Amino acid sequence: MSDRDFARTMGGLPDEGLIRIAHAQEEDGYLAEAISAARAELDRRNVSSDDITETVAVAEVERLSGNHRDKDPLSNSQWLCFVIFAPLTLTMFVTLIFLFRGEIRKFKEAWLAIATGYAALCALGVLAFALFAFGVLK
């Protein structure tokens, strides 16, 4: 992913998300490019230092309390959405939101759901072709 893509993605995030990414720690799993893009977007938006301090404090409390986003699985409805809408390019960009938020497990499971959706679509295509080839469907 290029710096331009990171900048575009960061432009769509709320201030709180940007602050969390910009002040992420090494174990949060963010790429250096994502962190620098988040910091640049915060500078561009001119977010107050009070907002930054408050959000960083909340993030630290969550980190210390054991609230680990990186281990949260996709919900059943999220799985279903990724499987059904797999052919849409948009779903691939949605997975990046999980990655930027540090939700590594959701990111991986979303890609697995997208692959499952593509496999189901291919199987449906093969079935339709076979039905037409054998004259069942006309």
PDB file of C-alpha atoms in Angstrom, residues 9-131:
ATOM      1  CA  THR A   9      -7.703   5.968   4.334  1.00  0.00           C
ATOM      2  CA  MET A  10      -6.660   8.097   7.301  1.00  0.00           C
ATOM      3  CA  GLY A  11      -8.659  10.991   5.877  1.00  0.00           C
ATOM      4  CA  GLY A  12     -11.819   8.937   6.364  1.00  0.00           C
ATOM      5  CA  LEU A  13     -11.178   8.008   9.985  1.00  0.00           C
ATOM      6  CA  PRO A  14     -12.553   9.921  12.966  1.00  0.00           C
ATOM      7  CA  ASP A  15     -10.176  11.917  15.163  1.00  0.00           C
ATOM      8  CA  GLU A  16     -10.201   9.263  17.905  1.00  0.00           C
ATOM      9  CA  GLY A  17      -9.112   6.542  15.480  1.00  0.00           C
ATOM     10  CA  LEU A  18      -6.348   8.737  14.105  1.00  0.00           C
ATOM     11  CA  ILE A  19      -5.077   9.550  17.595  1.00  0.00           C
ATOM     12  CA  ARG A  20      -5.014   5.874  18.547  1.00  0.00           C
ATOM     13  CA  ILE A  21      -3.050   4.999  15.427  1.00  0.00           C
ATOM     14  CA  ALA A  22      -0.709   7.982  15.684  1.00  0.00           C
ATOM     15  CA  HIS A  23       0.162   7.116  19.288  1.00  0.00           C
ATOM     16  CA  ALA A  24       0.160   3.347  18.905  1.00  0.00           C
ATOM     17  CA  GLN A  25       2.763   1.235  20.593  1.00  0.00           C
ATOM     18  CA  GLU A  26       4.908  -1.366  18.900  1.00  0.00           C
ATOM     19  CA  GLU A  27       2.741  -4.285  20.056  1.00  0.00           C
ATOM     20  CA  ASP A  28      -0.344  -2.694  18.461  1.00  0.00           C
ATOM     21  CA  GLY A  29       0.845  -3.958  15.084  1.00  0.00           C
ATOM     22  CA  TYR A  30       0.488  -0.810  12.981  1.00  0.00           C
ATOM     23  CA  LEU A  31       2.780  -0.213  10.036  1.00  0.00           C
ATOM     24  CA  ALA A  32       5.113   2.764  10.284  1.00  0.00           C
ATOM     25  CA  GLU A  33       3.516   4.224   7.154  1.00  0.00           C
ATOM     26  CA  ALA A  34       0.064   4.066   8.754  1.00  0.00           C
ATOM     27  CA  ILE A  35       1.323   5.807  11.895  1.00  0.00           C
ATOM     28  CA  SER A  36       3.005   8.597   9.931  1.00  0.00           C
ATOM     29  CA  ALA A  37      -0.102   9.047   7.755  1.00  0.00           C
ATOM     30  CA  ALA A  38      -2.270   9.287  10.891  1.00  0.00           C
ATOM     31  CA  ARG A  39       0.057  11.889  12.408  1.00  0.00           C
ATOM     32  CA  ALA A  40       0.019  13.908   9.189  1.00  0.00           C
ATOM     33  CA  GLU A  41      -3.795  13.802   9.088  1.00  0.00           C
ATOM     34  CA  LEU A  42      -3.979  14.920  12.738  1.00  0.00           C
ATOM     35  CA  ASP A  43      -1.701  17.850  11.918  1.00  0.00           C
ATOM     36  CA  ARG A  44      -3.827  18.702   8.892  1.00  0.00           C
ATOM     37  CA  ARG A  45      -7.015  18.660  11.010  1.00  0.00           C
ATOM     38  CA  ASN A  46      -5.346  20.681  13.761  1.00  0.00           C
ATOM     39  CA  VAL A  47      -6.701  18.402  16.529  1.00  0.00           C
ATOM     40  CA  SER A  48      -6.294  19.946  19.984  1.00  0.00           C
ATOM     41  CA  SER A  49      -3.678  18.587  22.370  1.00  0.00           C
ATOM     42  CA  ASP A  50      -6.393  18.129  25.019  1.00  0.00           C
ATOM     43  CA  ASP A  51      -8.304  15.739  22.741  1.00  0.00           C
ATOM     44  CA  ILE A  52      -5.106  13.865  21.978  1.00  0.00           C
ATOM     45  CA  THR A  53      -4.144  13.573  25.647  1.00  0.00           C
ATOM     46  CA  GLU A  54      -7.608  12.354  26.628  1.00  0.00           C
ATOM     47  CA  THR A  55      -7.792   9.742  23.875  1.00  0.00           C
ATOM     48  CA  VAL A  56      -4.263   8.476  24.572  1.00  0.00           C
ATOM     49  CA  ALA A  57      -5.155   8.130  28.273  1.00  0.00           C
ATOM     50  CA  VAL A  58      -8.306   6.141  27.466  1.00  0.00           C
ATOM     51  CA  ALA A  59      -6.332   3.909  25.091  1.00  0.00           C
ATOM     52  CA  GLU A  60      -3.736   3.273  27.789  1.00  0.00           C
ATOM     53  CA  VAL A  61      -6.413   2.315  30.324  1.00  0.00           C
ATOM     54  CA  GLU A  62      -7.911  -0.090  27.778  1.00  0.00           C
ATOM     55  CA  ARG A  63      -4.484  -1.546  27.088  1.00  0.00           C
ATOM     56  CA  LEU A  64      -3.786  -2.064  30.783  1.00  0.00           C
ATOM     57  CA  SER A  65      -7.242  -3.510  31.456  1.00  0.00           C
ATOM     58  CA  GLY A  66      -6.626  -6.274  28.957  1.00  0.00           C
ATOM     59  CA  ASN A  67      -9.054  -5.038  26.313  1.00  0.00           C
ATOM     60  CA  HIS A  68      -7.237  -6.588  23.355  1.00  0.00           C
ATOM     61  CA  ARG A  69      -8.892  -5.739  20.074  1.00  0.00           C
ATOM     62  CA  ASP A  70      -6.406  -7.849  18.174  1.00  0.00           C
ATOM     63  CA  LYS A  71      -8.006 -11.033  19.492  1.00  0.00           C
ATOM     64  CA  ASP A  72     -11.683 -10.184  18.857  1.00  0.00           C
ATOM     65  CA  PRO A  73     -13.241 -12.410  16.161  1.00  0.00           C
ATOM     66  CA  LEU A  74     -15.606 -11.312  13.421  1.00  0.00           C
ATOM     67  CA  SER A  75     -19.242 -11.515  14.421  1.00  0.00           C
ATOM     68  CA  ASN A  76     -21.506 -13.895  12.502  1.00  0.00           C
ATOM     69  CA  SER A  77     -23.158 -11.011  10.682  1.00  0.00           C
ATOM     70  CA  GLN A  78     -19.772  -9.585   9.682  1.00  0.00           C
ATOM     71  CA  TRP A  79     -18.726 -13.008   8.359  1.00  0.00           C
ATOM     72  CA  LEU A  80     -21.925 -13.258   6.333  1.00  0.00           C
ATOM     73  CA  CYS A  81     -21.504  -9.768   4.897  1.00  0.00           C
ATOM     74  CA  PHE A  82     -17.936 -10.466   3.808  1.00  0.00           C
ATOM     75  CA  VAL A  83     -18.953 -13.772   2.193  1.00  0.00           C
ATOM     76  CA  ILE A  84     -21.958 -12.294   0.363  1.00  0.00           C
ATOM     77  CA  PHE A  85     -20.284  -9.070  -0.754  1.00  0.00           C
ATOM     78  CA  ALA A  86     -16.878 -10.620  -1.502  1.00  0.00           C
ATOM     79  CA  PRO A  87     -16.909  -9.663  -5.204  1.00  0.00           C
ATOM     80  CA  LEU A  88     -17.202  -5.978  -4.310  1.00  0.00           C
ATOM     81  CA  THR A  89     -13.871  -4.182  -4.114  1.00  0.00           C
ATOM     82  CA  LEU A  90     -15.221  -2.201  -1.174  1.00  0.00           C
ATOM     83  CA  THR A  91     -14.978  -5.238   1.120  1.00  0.00           C
ATOM     84  CA  MET A  92     -11.230  -5.334   0.607  1.00  0.00           C
ATOM     85  CA  PHE A  93     -10.907  -1.745   1.744  1.00  0.00           C
ATOM     86  CA  VAL A  94     -13.084  -2.424   4.787  1.00  0.00           C
ATOM     87  CA  THR A  95     -10.549  -5.025   5.901  1.00  0.00           C
ATOM     88  CA  LEU A  96      -7.952  -2.248   6.050  1.00  0.00           C
ATOM     89  CA  ILE A  97     -10.013  -0.491   8.700  1.00  0.00           C
ATOM     90  CA  PHE A  98      -9.610  -3.580  10.881  1.00  0.00           C
ATOM     91  CA  LEU A  99      -5.869  -3.542  10.241  1.00  0.00           C
ATOM     92  CA  PHE A 100      -5.518   0.164  11.014  1.00  0.00           C
ATOM     93  CA  ARG A 101      -7.493  -0.261  14.232  1.00  0.00           C
ATOM     94  CA  GLY A 102      -5.216  -3.097  15.328  1.00  0.00           C
ATOM     95  CA  GLU A 103      -7.930  -5.732  14.980  1.00  0.00           C
ATOM     96  CA  ILE A 104      -5.612  -8.313  13.459  1.00  0.00           C
ATOM     97  CA  ARG A 105      -7.846 -11.336  13.966  1.00  0.00           C
ATOM     98  CA  LYS A 106     -10.799  -9.583  12.339  1.00  0.00           C
ATOM     99  CA  PHE A 107      -8.553  -8.558   9.443  1.00  0.00           C
ATOM    100  CA  LYS A 108      -7.464 -12.162   8.849  1.00  0.00           C
ATOM    101  CA  GLU A 109     -10.965 -13.595   9.263  1.00  0.00           C
ATOM    102  CA  ALA A 110     -12.410 -10.984   6.888  1.00  0.00           C
ATOM    103  CA  TRP A 111      -9.966 -12.078   4.175  1.00  0.00           C
ATOM    104  CA  LEU A 112     -10.881 -15.702   4.834  1.00  0.00           C
ATOM    105  CA  ALA A 113     -14.566 -14.805   4.481  1.00  0.00           C
ATOM    106  CA  ILE A 114     -13.845 -12.952   1.229  1.00  0.00           C
ATOM    107  CA  ALA A 115     -12.004 -16.022  -0.112  1.00  0.00           C
ATOM    108  CA  THR A 116     -14.956 -18.188   0.938  1.00  0.00           C
ATOM    109  CA  GLY A 117     -17.306 -15.856  -0.919  1.00  0.00           C
ATOM    110  CA  TYR A 118     -15.223 -16.064  -4.076  1.00  0.00           C
ATOM    111  CA  ALA A 119     -15.067 -19.874  -3.790  1.00  0.00           C
ATOM    112  CA  ALA A 120     -18.852 -20.046  -3.406  1.00  0.00           C
ATOM    113  CA  LEU A 121     -19.301 -17.764  -6.410  1.00  0.00           C
ATOM    114  CA  CYS A 122     -17.002 -19.956  -8.510  1.00  0.00           C
ATOM    115  CA  ALA A 123     -18.833 -23.110  -7.398  1.00  0.00           C
ATOM    116  CA  LEU A 124     -22.135 -21.507  -8.376  1.00  0.00           C
ATOM    117  CA  GLY A 125     -20.705 -20.637 -11.781  1.00  0.00           C
ATOM    118  CA  VAL A 126     -19.504 -24.194 -12.352  1.00  0.00           C
ATOM    119  CA  LEU A 127     -22.887 -25.558 -11.285  1.00  0.00           C
ATOM    120  CA  ALA A 128     -24.737 -23.184 -13.618  1.00  0.00           C
ATOM    121  CA  PHE A 129     -22.415 -24.127 -16.498  1.00  0.00           C
ATOM    122  CA  ALA A 130     -22.973 -27.830 -15.850  1.00  0.00           C
ATOM    123  CA  LEU A 131     -26.748 -27.372 -15.731  1.00  0.00           C
TER     124      LEU A 131
END
